[in-house]
Structure formats: structure tokens, C-alpha cells
Amino acid sequence: MIKRKMYMSRIRPFIGKELIKVITGIRRAGKSVMLELIKEELLASGVSRSRFISINFEDMRYAHLLNAVTLHAEILRQAEGLDGKVYLFFDEIQEVTNWEKCINSFRVALDCDIYITGSNAKLLSGELATCLGGRYVEFVIYPFSFGEFLELYRTVDASASVQQCFQKFLLTGGMPYLANLQYEDAPSRQYLTDLFNSIQLKDVVKRNKIRDVDLLERIIAYVMANVGTTFSATSLAKFFRNEHRTVATDTILNYIRYCCDAYFFYQVRREDLQGKQILASNEKYYIADHGIREAVYGGNMRDISLTLENIVHMELLRRGYTATVGRMGEKEIDFVCSRRGEKLYVQVAYLLADENTVRREFDVYNAVKDNFPKYVVTMDEIDMSRNGIKHHNIRDFLTASEWN
């Protein structure tokens, strides 16, 4: 089991504190494993396992606890005979009706430390924000980074070079369960396809009561095909009109937002770096795991530049950066990244094949006059850094402990 040290380092300061720990992220990214890692940490600190109460609400054994009243009564019953602080672990809490009222009541009724997981961004909206305003802290769990993938893949193929591992990563992505399948092609593809169907059905269609499933599938297919490409809902509506299908732009935006709420897509907005304002249209979208794109849609190697861009974007999110696409006149910087007052710029390309390509990727920074770090990230093995702009091979960039 990968220890996922980066996430644990963020969660550790809150263990034992009264704030509710909310662990979110795409289905099967490893949220349940994070709960197990937290339990290990508690056990190591001397907490008795008898003080843990754990429920996974996707387990049919707990089907009778899917409303707040019965869950509340059951937890109080189990906690009654326990001495000292109780540790509550609730997996996929969104399956419980009115769960937020129940969780808030535990804070009042028990001496407890609460951890919950869920697969939808709406988990922290609406009533929860009202009930728990300021009393929770959220951690988003992403699929494996390349560094984590590298560690795990070498337990399957110890002789694989870093280059071979990255080739595999380009096609399979970072969903944790693939290690159990030894990263074999056919089983991995089947698993990722089934996972995609599950996300689409459970986390998008069912949760949002979507009736036009065919339209949703077409929109998802379009966004997956155009990962990392600027487009607008208006252009997508025009695309559907050409296919003799009339769709309102609001419907398109809603369906894409539902996918973002399920942590399946991530929106990256465009920013005018000269006017210092966020632009209202033509966002880019990236997929949580590029391995799902390869399994369902294919084309990761054909669209290699976009695949690399997707991988870099997800690594930025893992490390706590928010990213926009930076526009400078007619040129665009792939990622303008911010984190707690820090800033850096990242331009991603496949290969710097000739001098024209080198100029295109590096010269985009000419109009940026600040002194924050600027990167060009590619598959090249030769360092072509120039004029204070750092050039990195993508494998080195992804596995670097710090960027500065």
C-alpha cells in the first residue's frame, strides 16, 4: 500500500482535532485507503482500535443506516460503552439522506474525531456549509502521481527503466487498483472502462437525475476528445447543430459542471495577464485520469502534447496550485500557477524538434516581466534552458520534490 505521504503530511496536523476531516475526489482514487492510513497513524500513537467506528455506505450491510436518524441512533449506541475519544470513519457519506445534520450532531453529542469521504464536490455546498461553517477542512485525493506510479509499477516490473515506466503511465494513468491487475493491458482497459461507466452512471446521471443520457455521453465524449483544447459551450452547441441536434448552451454547461462536481473533469479558465482579469469564455478542461481517456476514447499517444499537458495540470493540482491559462496578446501560456502567494509559469510541449519550436515555446515568456520561475516542460532528454527560463524533461519535472 502506497503511503501517500504528501496527503498524510497535510492531514496529520488535524488528526485528533475537532474539525471534521472531509476527504473528496474522483471515485476509486484512494479515499478509503486514506482512511486506513489515518487509522494506522492513530494506532501507532497508542489509540485503541476499539475506539474506531467505521462504515462504508456502499456496503449493503449498512443499507439500513442510509438516513440520518437511524445512523445517529446506531452510532450513539456503539459509542455508549467506549471510554475516551471516539474516532468515526464514514466512507461515501453522500449516500446518507440528510447526513450533514447527523454529522453536526455527533460533534455536539460525542467526544469524537470525524473523518468522512465523498465523490462529489457538492458535498461541501448547501446545507453542509450552513451546518458546519468553519468547522471542517477538505482534502482532495487525486489518482497516483507519476512518482507514486513509479514506486508501485516497480513492484510489478523491478527491471523497468524510468522511461519505460513513463511510457506505461502515458497509457494506463494513475488509478490505484491497476497494480492489483499487474498493469496488464486488457484487464486494465476493462477496469478503467467499467470505472468510467460507474462514474457516469452513479456520480453524474443518478446524482443529477439526468434524463437525456445520450446527450450527456456525447458531451463527455467531446470534452474527452478535446482535453486541453480551448472551446466554449456555444461552439459545442454549434457542433451538435451540425449533427442535427439542438441543445441549449445552458444544458451543455450544466452537464459539464456535473462532471466537474464528480471530480471527473477540471475546468481551467483563461486569464488576461495584461489586463489582470479572468476571461468569461473559452475555458479548457482536463480529465482526472488520462488512463480513463485512453481506455474509453483512445488517442493518448496520437494527442501526446495534450496528454502531457493533462498530466502536468493534475500534478499542479496535487501540489496545491490553482492554474489558469495565461493570455498575452495573441500568445498563451499553458499554466499560470498560484499557491499561497507563490507563482510560477509552465509551458508544455511534446518535443523541441527545431529552432522554430524552441523559439515558439520560450518566446511566449518575453512579455512576462516578473521574476517568478518559468518552465518549459517536454519529452526531450537534452537541457535547452535559456534566458533564465528552465527547461525540464517531463519525468524529472513530475518527480522533483520542489519547483523553484
Short mmCIF file of N, CA, C and O in Angstrom, two decimals, residues 166 305 308-309 311-312 316 334-335 344-352 361-362 365 374-380 389-398 403:
data_model
loop_
_atom_site.label_atom_id
_atom_site.label_comp_id
_atom_site.label_asym_id
_atom_site.label_seq_id
_atom_site.Cartn_x
_atom_site.Cartn_y
_atom_site.Cartn_z
N PHE A 166 7.35 5.53 -17.63
CA PHE A 166 6.58 6.69 -18.09
C PHE A 166 5.75 6.33 -19.32
O PHE A 166 4.61 6.79 -19.46
N SER A 305 0.86 15.73 -27.03
CA SER A 305 1.06 17.04 -26.40
C SER A 305 -0.03 17.35 -25.39
O SER A 305 0.23 17.85 -24.30
N LEU A 308 0.36 15.12 -22.26
CA LEU A 308 1.39 15.65 -21.37
C LEU A 308 0.87 16.86 -20.59
O LEU A 308 1.13 17.01 -19.39
N GLU A 309 0.13 17.71 -21.29
CA GLU A 309 -0.47 18.88 -20.65
C GLU A 309 -1.41 18.46 -19.52
O GLU A 309 -1.42 19.04 -18.43
N ILE A 311 -1.35 15.65 -17.82
CA ILE A 311 -0.55 15.09 -16.72
C ILE A 311 0.05 16.21 -15.85
O ILE A 311 0.01 16.16 -14.62
N VAL A 312 0.58 17.24 -16.50
CA VAL A 312 1.17 18.37 -15.77
C VAL A 312 0.09 19.10 -14.97
O VAL A 312 0.31 19.46 -13.81
N LEU A 316 0.01 19.78 -10.90
CA LEU A 316 -0.12 21.10 -10.29
C LEU A 316 -1.20 21.08 -9.20
O LEU A 316 -1.00 21.62 -8.11
N ASP A 334 0.50 27.99 -21.14
CA ASP A 334 -0.36 26.86 -20.77
C ASP A 334 -0.89 26.98 -19.35
O ASP A 334 -2.09 26.83 -19.10
N PHE A 335 0.02 27.25 -18.39
CA PHE A 335 -0.42 27.29 -16.99
C PHE A 335 0.25 28.45 -16.26
O PHE A 335 1.48 28.54 -16.21
N LEU A 344 4.25 30.51 -10.45
CA LEU A 344 5.17 30.00 -11.48
C LEU A 344 4.40 29.81 -12.77
O LEU A 344 3.17 29.75 -12.79
N TYR A 345 5.16 29.75 -13.86
CA TYR A 345 4.58 29.59 -15.19
C TYR A 345 5.10 28.29 -15.80
O TYR A 345 6.28 27.96 -15.65
N VAL A 346 4.21 27.56 -16.49
CA VAL A 346 4.61 26.29 -17.11
C VAL A 346 4.08 26.22 -18.53
O VAL A 346 2.88 26.39 -18.77
N GLN A 347 4.98 25.98 -19.46
CA GLN A 347 4.63 25.76 -20.86
C GLN A 347 4.96 24.30 -21.18
O GLN A 347 6.05 23.82 -20.86
N VAL A 348 4.01 23.57 -21.76
CA VAL A 348 4.18 22.13 -22.02
C VAL A 348 4.16 21.87 -23.52
O VAL A 348 3.29 22.38 -24.23
N ALA A 349 5.12 21.07 -24.00
CA ALA A 349 5.17 20.68 -25.42
C ALA A 349 5.68 19.25 -25.50
O ALA A 349 6.23 18.71 -24.54
N TYR A 350 5.52 18.63 -26.66
CA TYR A 350 5.99 17.25 -26.84
C TYR A 350 7.50 17.24 -26.98
O TYR A 350 8.22 16.74 -26.11
N LEU A 351 8.02 17.82 -28.04
CA LEU A 351 9.47 17.87 -28.29
C LEU A 351 9.84 19.23 -28.87
O LEU A 351 9.07 19.84 -29.62
N LEU A 352 11.02 19.70 -28.51
CA LEU A 352 11.57 20.91 -29.13
C LEU A 352 12.34 20.48 -30.37
O LEU A 352 13.57 20.37 -30.37
N GLU A 361 8.07 28.14 -27.98
CA GLU A 361 7.79 27.76 -26.58
C GLU A 361 8.45 28.69 -25.58
O GLU A 361 7.89 28.97 -24.53
N PHE A 362 9.64 29.18 -25.90
CA PHE A 362 10.35 30.05 -24.96
C PHE A 362 9.92 31.51 -25.09
O PHE A 362 9.83 32.23 -24.09
N TYR A 365 7.25 33.77 -23.15
CA TYR A 365 7.54 34.42 -21.87
C TYR A 365 8.12 35.84 -22.03
O TYR A 365 8.34 36.53 -21.04
N LYS A 374 9.90 30.29 -14.48
CA LYS A 374 9.25 30.00 -15.76
C LYS A 374 9.84 28.71 -16.32
O LYS A 374 11.06 28.56 -16.39
N TYR A 375 8.95 27.78 -16.70
CA TYR A 375 9.38 26.46 -17.15
C TYR A 375 8.88 26.15 -18.55
O TYR A 375 7.76 26.55 -18.92
N VAL A 376 9.69 25.40 -19.29
CA VAL A 376 9.23 24.70 -20.49
C VAL A 376 9.45 23.22 -20.21
O VAL A 376 10.57 22.80 -19.88
N VAL A 377 8.39 22.43 -20.32
CA VAL A 377 8.43 21.01 -19.96
C VAL A 377 8.13 20.18 -21.20
O VAL A 377 7.09 20.37 -21.85
N THR A 378 9.04 19.26 -21.56
CA THR A 378 8.89 18.45 -22.77
C THR A 378 9.43 17.03 -22.52
O THR A 378 9.90 16.72 -21.44
N MET A 379 9.39 16.23 -23.57
CA MET A 379 9.95 14.87 -23.51
C MET A 379 11.43 14.83 -23.87
O MET A 379 12.06 13.77 -23.83
N ASP A 380 12.02 15.97 -24.23
CA ASP A 380 13.43 16.00 -24.64
C ASP A 380 14.34 15.57 -23.50
O ASP A 380 14.08 15.86 -22.32
N ILE A 389 14.91 30.92 -18.36
CA ILE A 389 13.75 30.02 -18.45
C ILE A 389 14.27 28.58 -18.35
O ILE A 389 15.17 28.18 -19.08
N LYS A 390 13.68 27.82 -17.41
CA LYS A 390 14.18 26.48 -17.14
C LYS A 390 13.48 25.45 -18.03
O LYS A 390 12.25 25.42 -18.08
N HIS A 391 14.28 24.62 -18.68
CA HIS A 391 13.73 23.53 -19.50
C HIS A 391 13.92 22.22 -18.73
O HIS A 391 15.01 21.92 -18.26
N HIS A 392 12.82 21.44 -18.59
CA HIS A 392 12.90 20.18 -17.88
C HIS A 392 12.29 19.05 -18.71
O HIS A 392 11.27 19.23 -19.37
N ASN A 393 12.94 17.89 -18.64
CA ASN A 393 12.27 16.69 -19.12
C ASN A 393 11.07 16.45 -18.21
O ASN A 393 11.15 16.63 -16.99
N ILE A 394 9.94 16.03 -18.78
CA ILE A 394 8.70 15.92 -18.01
C ILE A 394 8.82 14.93 -16.86
O ILE A 394 8.27 15.15 -15.77
N ARG A 395 9.60 13.86 -17.03
CA ARG A 395 9.74 12.88 -15.94
C ARG A 395 10.43 13.53 -14.75
O ARG A 395 10.04 13.32 -13.60
N ASP A 396 11.47 14.32 -15.03
CA ASP A 396 12.20 15.00 -13.96
C ASP A 396 11.31 16.04 -13.28
O ASP A 396 11.33 16.22 -12.06
N PHE A 397 10.52 16.74 -14.10
CA PHE A 397 9.63 17.78 -13.58
C PHE A 397 8.60 17.16 -12.63
O PHE A 397 8.35 17.69 -11.54
N LEU A 398 8.03 16.04 -13.03
CA LEU A 398 6.96 15.40 -12.23
C LEU A 398 7.48 14.78 -10.94
O LEU A 398 6.74 14.67 -9.96
N TRP A 403 9.64 22.78 -6.96
CA TRP A 403 9.89 23.60 -8.15
C TRP A 403 10.23 24.99 -7.66
O TRP A 403 9.52 25.59 -6.88
#
